[in-house]
Coordinates of C-alpha atoms and ligand atoms in Angstrom, one line a residue:
M1 CA -7.9 39.8 5.0
Y2 CA -6.6 35.9 6.5
K3 CA -4.4 35.7 10.0
S4 CA -3.1 33.3 10.8
R5 CA -2.5 32.2 14.1
A6 CA 0.3 32.7 14.8
E7 CA 0.3 36.5 13.6
H8 CA -3.2 36.7 15.5
I9 CA -1.5 36.3 18.5
V10 CA 1.3 38.8 18.8
E11 CA -1.4 41.0 17.5
V12 CA -3.0 39.8 20.3
V13 CA -0.4 39.3 23.1
G14 CA 2.2 41.9 21.7
D15 CA 5.5 40.3 20.6
I16 CA 7.2 37.9 22.1
P17 CA 10.4 35.1 22.5
R18 CA 10.6 32.2 20.8
F19 CA 10.0 29.8 23.5
R20 CA 6.7 30.9 24.0
F21 CA 5.3 30.2 20.8
D22 CA 6.7 26.6 21.8
Q23 CA 4.8 26.7 24.9
I24 CA 2.1 27.5 22.4
H25 CA 2.2 24.5 19.9
K26 CA 2.9 21.8 22.3
A27 CA -0.5 23.1 24.2
L28 CA -2.0 23.5 21.4
F29 CA -1.5 19.9 20.6
D30 CA -1.4 18.7 24.2
V31 CA -5.0 15.7 23.9
S32 CA -5.6 16.7 27.5
L33 CA -5.8 20.8 26.3
N34 CA -8.3 22.1 25.1
S35 CA -8.4 26.0 26.0
W36 CA -5.8 28.7 26.2
N37 CA -6.8 29.0 29.8
Q38 CA -5.6 26.1 30.3
V39 CA -2.3 26.7 28.9
S40 CA -0.8 26.9 32.3
T41 CA 2.8 27.3 30.8
L42 CA 1.4 30.5 30.2
P43 CA 1.1 34.3 32.8
L44 CA -2.8 34.4 33.0
N45 CA -2.7 37.4 31.5
M46 CA -2.1 36.4 28.3
R47 CA -4.1 33.2 29.1
E48 CA -7.2 35.7 29.2
S49 CA -6.6 37.1 26.2
L50 CA -6.1 34.9 23.8
E51 CA -9.1 33.0 25.7
Q52 CA -10.5 36.3 24.7
E53 CA -9.0 37.1 21.2
V54 CA -7.6 34.3 19.5
P55 CA -10.3 30.4 18.6
W56 CA -9.0 27.6 20.1
M57 CA -9.1 25.9 17.0
S58 CA -9.0 27.7 13.1
V59 CA -12.2 24.9 12.1
V60 CA -15.2 23.7 13.9
L61 CA -17.5 20.7 13.2
V62 CA -19.8 20.7 11.1
Q63 CA -21.4 16.7 10.8
M64 CA -19.8 13.3 11.2
F65 CA -20.3 10.5 9.6
E66 CA -19.4 7.1 11.0
S67 CA -19.0 4.5 8.4
A68 CA -21.2 1.1 9.3
Q69 CA -17.8 -0.8 10.7
K70 CA -17.3 2.0 12.6
D71 CA -13.5 2.2 10.3
T72 CA -14.0 5.4 8.5
Y73 CA -14.9 8.4 10.0
K74 CA -15.8 11.8 8.1
A75 CA -16.0 15.0 8.7
V76 CA -17.1 17.9 7.1
L77 CA -15.1 21.2 9.2
K78 CA -15.9 24.7 9.4
T79 CA -13.1 27.2 8.4
L80 CA -13.3 30.7 10.6
D81 CA -14.5 32.3 7.5
G82 CA -17.2 30.0 7.4
K83 CA -16.3 27.7 4.4
N84 CA -17.0 24.2 4.4
F85 CA -15.3 20.8 3.7
E86 CA -14.3 17.4 4.3
S87 CA -10.9 15.4 6.8
V88 CA -11.4 11.1 7.1
L89 CA -10.2 9.0 10.0
M90 CA -9.6 5.4 8.3
A91 CA -8.5 2.8 10.6
N92 CA -5.4 1.4 9.6
R93 CA -3.4 -2.8 9.3
R94 CA -1.5 -1.6 12.3
G95 CA -5.2 -1.3 14.5
Q96 CA -4.0 2.5 14.7
W97 CA -5.3 5.7 12.0
T98 CA -4.6 7.3 9.3
I99 CA -6.1 10.4 8.6
C100 CA -6.8 11.6 5.1
V101 CA -6.9 15.9 5.1
S102 CA -7.3 18.5 2.7
S103 CA -5.5 21.6 1.5
Q104 CA -7.3 23.0 -0.4
I105 CA -11.4 23.9 -0.4
G106 CA -12.3 22.0 -3.5
C107 CA -9.8 22.0 -6.4
A108 CA -8.4 23.1 -9.6
M109 CA -7.3 20.0 -11.5
K110 CA -10.8 18.9 -12.6
C111 CA -9.2 15.0 -12.8
T112 CA -12.6 13.8 -15.2
F113 CA -13.8 11.1 -12.0
C114 CA -12.8 12.7 -9.0
A115 CA -15.4 14.3 -7.2
T116 CA -13.8 17.3 -5.3
G117 CA -13.0 18.1 -9.5
T118 CA -16.8 18.8 -9.6
L119 CA -16.6 21.3 -7.7
G120 CA -13.8 24.7 -8.5
L121 CA -11.5 25.4 -6.4
K122 CA -12.7 28.0 -2.8
R123 CA -8.9 29.1 -2.2
S124 CA -6.8 26.6 -0.9
M125 CA -6.2 26.2 3.3
H126 CA -4.0 28.2 5.5
S127 CA -0.9 25.8 7.4
D128 CA -3.0 25.9 10.2
E129 CA -6.6 24.8 9.0
I130 CA -4.1 22.4 7.5
S131 CA -2.3 21.6 11.1
D132 CA -5.3 21.8 12.9
Q133 CA -7.1 17.9 11.5
Y134 CA -4.8 16.1 12.7
R135 CA -6.1 18.4 16.2
F136 CA -9.7 18.1 15.5
W137 CA -9.3 14.2 14.3
N138 CA -6.6 13.3 17.7
T139 CA -9.6 15.1 20.1
F140 CA -12.2 13.6 18.2
L141 CA -10.7 10.1 19.8
K142 CA -10.2 11.5 23.2
S143 CA -14.2 11.7 23.1
K144 CA -14.3 8.1 22.2
P145 CA -11.8 5.9 24.6
E146 CA -12.9 2.4 23.1
L147 CA -11.3 3.2 19.8
P148 CA -7.7 3.6 19.2
Q149 CA -6.3 6.0 20.7
R150 CA -3.1 7.0 18.4
I151 CA -2.9 8.4 14.2
S152 CA 0.3 7.0 12.9
N153 CA -0.2 8.2 9.4
V154 CA -1.5 11.2 7.8
V155 CA -2.0 11.4 3.9
F156 CA -2.6 14.2 1.8
M157 CA -5.9 12.9 0.2
G158 CA -8.7 14.7 1.1
M159 CA -9.8 17.8 -1.3
G160 CA -7.9 19.7 -3.4
E161 CA -3.8 19.5 -4.8
P162 CA -0.8 19.6 -1.7
L163 CA 1.6 21.1 -4.2
A164 CA -0.9 23.8 -5.4
N165 CA -0.3 25.3 -2.2
Y166 CA 3.3 24.8 -1.5
E167 CA 3.9 26.4 1.3
N168 CA 1.5 25.8 3.8
V169 CA 1.3 22.3 3.1
K170 CA 5.1 22.3 4.1
K171 CA 4.3 24.3 6.7
A172 CA 1.0 22.3 8.5
I173 CA 4.2 19.1 7.7
H174 CA 6.8 20.8 10.2
T175 CA 4.2 21.8 12.6
W176 CA 3.2 18.4 13.0
L177 CA 6.5 16.3 12.8
K178 CA 8.0 18.6 15.6
Y179 CA 4.7 18.6 17.6
T180 CA 4.0 15.4 17.4
D181 CA 4.7 11.9 17.1
L182 CA 5.1 11.4 13.9
G183 CA 7.7 10.6 11.6
P184 CA 8.5 11.1 7.8
T185 CA 7.8 8.6 6.6
K186 CA 4.4 8.0 8.2
I187 CA 2.9 11.1 6.1
M188 CA 1.9 10.4 2.7
V189 CA 2.1 13.4 -0.2
S190 CA -0.4 12.3 -3.2
T191 CA 0.3 14.6 -6.2
V192 CA -1.6 14.9 -9.6
G193 CA 1.5 15.5 -11.0
I194 CA 2.4 19.6 -11.4
L195 CA 6.5 19.3 -12.5
S196 CA 6.9 22.4 -11.8
Q197 CA 6.2 22.1 -8.3
M198 CA 8.5 18.8 -8.2
Q199 CA 10.7 20.3 -9.2
K200 CA 11.5 23.6 -7.2
L201 CA 10.9 20.1 -4.2
L202 CA 14.2 18.6 -5.6
S203 CA 16.2 21.9 -4.7
D204 CA 13.5 23.1 -1.9
P205 CA 16.4 22.5 1.2
D206 CA 13.1 23.1 3.4
W207 CA 11.1 20.5 2.0
P208 CA 10.2 17.9 4.8
P209 CA 12.1 13.8 3.4
V210 CA 7.4 12.6 3.3
R211 CA 6.2 10.5 1.4
I212 CA 5.2 11.0 -3.1
A213 CA 2.6 9.7 -4.2
I214 CA 2.0 10.2 -8.2
S215 CA -1.5 10.0 -9.3
L216 CA -0.3 8.3 -12.2
H217 CA -4.1 6.8 -13.5
S218 CA -2.1 6.1 -16.9
A219 CA 0.7 5.3 -18.6
N220 CA -0.5 6.3 -21.8
Q221 CA 0.3 9.7 -22.8
K222 CA -3.2 10.3 -24.6
K223 CA -5.2 7.9 -22.6
R224 CA -4.3 9.9 -19.2
E225 CA -4.6 13.6 -20.9
E226 CA -8.1 12.1 -22.0
I227 CA -9.2 11.4 -17.3
V228 CA -6.1 14.3 -15.9
P229 CA -7.0 17.2 -18.2
T230 CA -3.5 19.1 -16.5
T231 CA -1.4 16.6 -18.2
V232 CA 1.4 18.1 -19.8
P233 CA 3.1 17.7 -22.9
D234 CA 5.2 15.0 -22.8
F235 CA 4.5 14.6 -19.0
L236 CA 5.1 10.7 -18.6
K237 CA 8.7 11.4 -20.9
R238 CA 8.9 14.6 -18.2
L239 CA 8.1 12.8 -14.8
A240 CA 10.1 9.5 -15.7
V241 CA 13.1 11.7 -16.1
W242 CA 12.1 13.2 -12.6
S243 CA 12.0 10.0 -10.8
H244 CA 15.5 10.0 -11.0
D245 CA 16.5 13.1 -10.4
Y246 CA 14.1 12.3 -6.9
Q247 CA 15.8 9.2 -6.2
S248 CA 19.4 10.4 -6.9
T249 CA 18.7 13.8 -5.0
L250 CA 16.2 12.8 -2.0
G251 CA 15.6 9.0 -2.8
N252 CA 17.3 6.2 -0.3
R253 CA 15.3 2.9 1.7
T254 CA 11.7 5.1 3.2
H255 CA 11.5 7.7 0.9
H256 CA 10.9 5.9 -1.9
L257 CA 8.5 7.3 -4.6
T258 CA 4.4 5.2 -5.3
F259 CA 2.1 5.5 -8.5
E260 CA -1.4 5.4 -7.8
Y261 CA -3.6 3.6 -9.9
T262 CA -7.4 4.3 -9.3
L263 CA -8.5 1.5 -11.9
I264 CA -12.4 2.9 -13.3
S265 CA -14.0 0.2 -15.4
H266 CA -12.9 -0.4 -19.5
V267 CA -10.8 3.0 -19.0
N268 CA -7.6 2.2 -17.9
D269 CA -7.9 -1.3 -16.9
T270 CA -7.1 -3.4 -19.9
P271 CA -4.3 -5.5 -20.3
E272 CA -2.8 -3.5 -22.9
L273 CA -2.5 -0.5 -20.7
A274 CA -1.3 -2.9 -17.3
R275 CA 1.6 -4.4 -19.7
E276 CA 2.3 0.1 -21.1
L277 CA 2.5 0.5 -16.8
A278 CA 4.8 -2.7 -16.1
S279 CA 7.1 -0.8 -19.7
Y280 CA 6.3 2.7 -18.2
I281 CA 8.2 1.6 -14.5
I282 CA 11.1 0.0 -15.6
K283 CA 12.6 3.3 -17.1
T284 CA 11.3 5.6 -13.8
A285 CA 13.0 5.6 -10.2
V286 CA 9.1 4.1 -9.2
S287 CA 9.1 1.4 -7.7
K288 CA 5.4 0.6 -6.4
V289 CA 2.1 1.1 -7.9
N290 CA -1.1 1.1 -5.6
V291 CA -4.8 0.7 -7.5
I292 CA -7.9 1.7 -5.6
P293 CA -10.3 0.4 -7.0
Y294 CA -12.7 3.0 -8.4
N295 CA -15.0 4.4 -6.1
P296 CA -18.3 5.5 -8.1
V297 CA -19.3 9.1 -7.3
H298 CA -22.6 10.7 -7.9
G299 CA -24.2 12.3 -11.2
K300 CA -20.5 10.2 -13.1
D301 CA -20.8 7.8 -15.4
F302 CA -17.5 6.6 -14.5
T303 CA -17.3 2.4 -12.6
R304 CA -15.2 0.4 -10.8
A305 CA -13.8 -2.0 -12.6
E306 CA -14.9 -5.8 -11.9
R307 CA -12.8 -7.7 -9.4
S308 CA -11.5 -9.8 -12.0
R309 CA -10.1 -7.0 -14.3
I310 CA -8.8 -5.9 -11.2
D311 CA -7.3 -9.2 -10.0
T312 CA -6.0 -9.9 -14.1
F313 CA -4.6 -5.9 -14.3
K314 CA -2.1 -6.6 -10.7
E315 CA -1.4 -10.1 -11.8
I316 CA 0.0 -8.5 -15.0
L317 CA 1.8 -6.1 -13.0
C318 CA 3.3 -8.6 -10.6
T319 CA 4.4 -11.0 -14.0
Y320 CA 7.0 -8.0 -14.7
G321 CA 8.2 -7.1 -11.4
V322 CA 6.3 -4.4 -10.6
N323 CA 5.5 -3.8 -6.6
V324 CA 1.7 -4.0 -6.5
T325 CA -0.2 -3.4 -3.1
E326 CA -4.1 -2.5 -3.8
R327 CA -6.3 0.0 -1.8
K328 CA -8.6 -1.2 0.6
T329 CA -11.9 0.3 -0.1
M330 CA -12.8 2.3 3.4
G331 CA -15.6 4.5 4.1
D332 CA -17.2 4.4 1.0
D333 CA -20.9 4.2 2.7
I334 CA -20.5 7.3 3.9
D335 CA -18.9 8.8 0.5
A336 CA -15.4 9.3 2.0
A337 CA -13.4 7.7 0.0
C338 CA -10.6 8.2 -2.2
G339 CA -12.4 10.8 -4.9
Q340 CA -15.6 11.0 -2.9
L341 CA -15.2 14.5 -1.5
A342 CA -17.6 17.1 -2.3
L343 CA -19.7 18.2 0.8
S344 CA -23.0 16.3 -1.4
S345 CA -24.3 16.4 2.4
S346 CA -23.7 19.9 3.4
Ligands
LIG1 N1 -5.1 16.1 -6.0 C1 -4.5 14.5 -5.2 C2 -4.7 13.9 -3.9 C3 -6.3 13.2 -4.7 S1 -6.9 12.3 -4.0 C4 -3.9 14.2 -6.0 O1 -4.1 13.7 -7.2 O2 -3.1 13.0 -5.4 C5 -6.0 10.6 -3.6 C6 -6.2 10.1 -4.4 O3 -8.2 9.5 -5.1 C7 -5.4 10.7 -6.0 O4 -4.9 9.4 -6.6 C8 -6.9 10.6 -7.3 O5 -6.4 10.6 -8.4 C9 -8.2 9.6 -6.1 N2 -9.0 9.4 -6.8 C10 -10.7 10.3 -7.5 N3 -11.5 10.0 -7.4 C11 -11.3 8.7 -7.4 C12 -12.1 8.1 -6.9 N4 -13.4 8.5 -7.8 N5 -11.9 6.8 -7.1 C13 -10.9 6.1 -7.0 N6 -10.0 7.2 -6.4 C14 -10.3 8.1 -6.4

């Protein structure tokens, strides 16, 4: 049975007051410290017991990949029970870093075009394993003083479906909000669209005010069922209703929804589908579409939409007044781009 770090600590040093946990968390997120021995806020005997018994990190590096541009790093990490997964560090427009974290080892969603889906679900990750991905990258950056040092954004776009691991994802987010300088609008949860969980977060007083992206990939119910097999009947209608509920319950200027749309050549990139998307958006409370040029996956026949098709698709959306952005492809030379995380090289 997995023990959380907090449970393990209590097991080793007995019940401790809240302020001690606070000191412990502060120390864990202090990048100048790298072992329990160095946590001078704790009594010496406590430090010694923790050093002997409780791992400082819940994830350890197996292999690091660096893109040719040196703007993307992919780490194959191992959990304490020996499961490998991947986490990505990407340079962003502000000259800082965005980390792309995993929330599950593998994924059960089986989106037809995605590499992670082919692994199936091994298990969901614990909140320590999720939040420690930030600590891992922060320590990595410290070891590379020539690089910018600040992680300014986190996106849940690594392995797994975050809303299928709701409680652990929520806990990891709260840890970051409390112990790092990340604000809620700098954290993006990307979901395939699990409506039951999306409904749940609307009435969860503890749900953090982070951004949410929904992986739409088609505004045509039949087409979406084809490429995203977890699509439930009437998904698009129900999603539109949900988006308005979201907007009225949680929405504000900084707290808006985004649709992700991976453009796959001759699958979902036609002008008709662009128009269908534009008319669909009007019925929702979603304000933005982020198109992702498809990143090829070994063993799958899908290919990236050609530049001219991507441009036409975006132009059609613009004509309808849709706010459209395009995700810059990064790290595809090390299989670190969206949907390429499948442990192919470990
Ligand atoms: N389970 C979450 C996170 C998945 S990864 C979700 O579904 O949103 C983040 C985004 O990359 C999703 O929109 C996903 O559909 C997309 N994606 C998956 N495989 C891809 C690929 N090969 N190329 C481009 N985008 C891909």
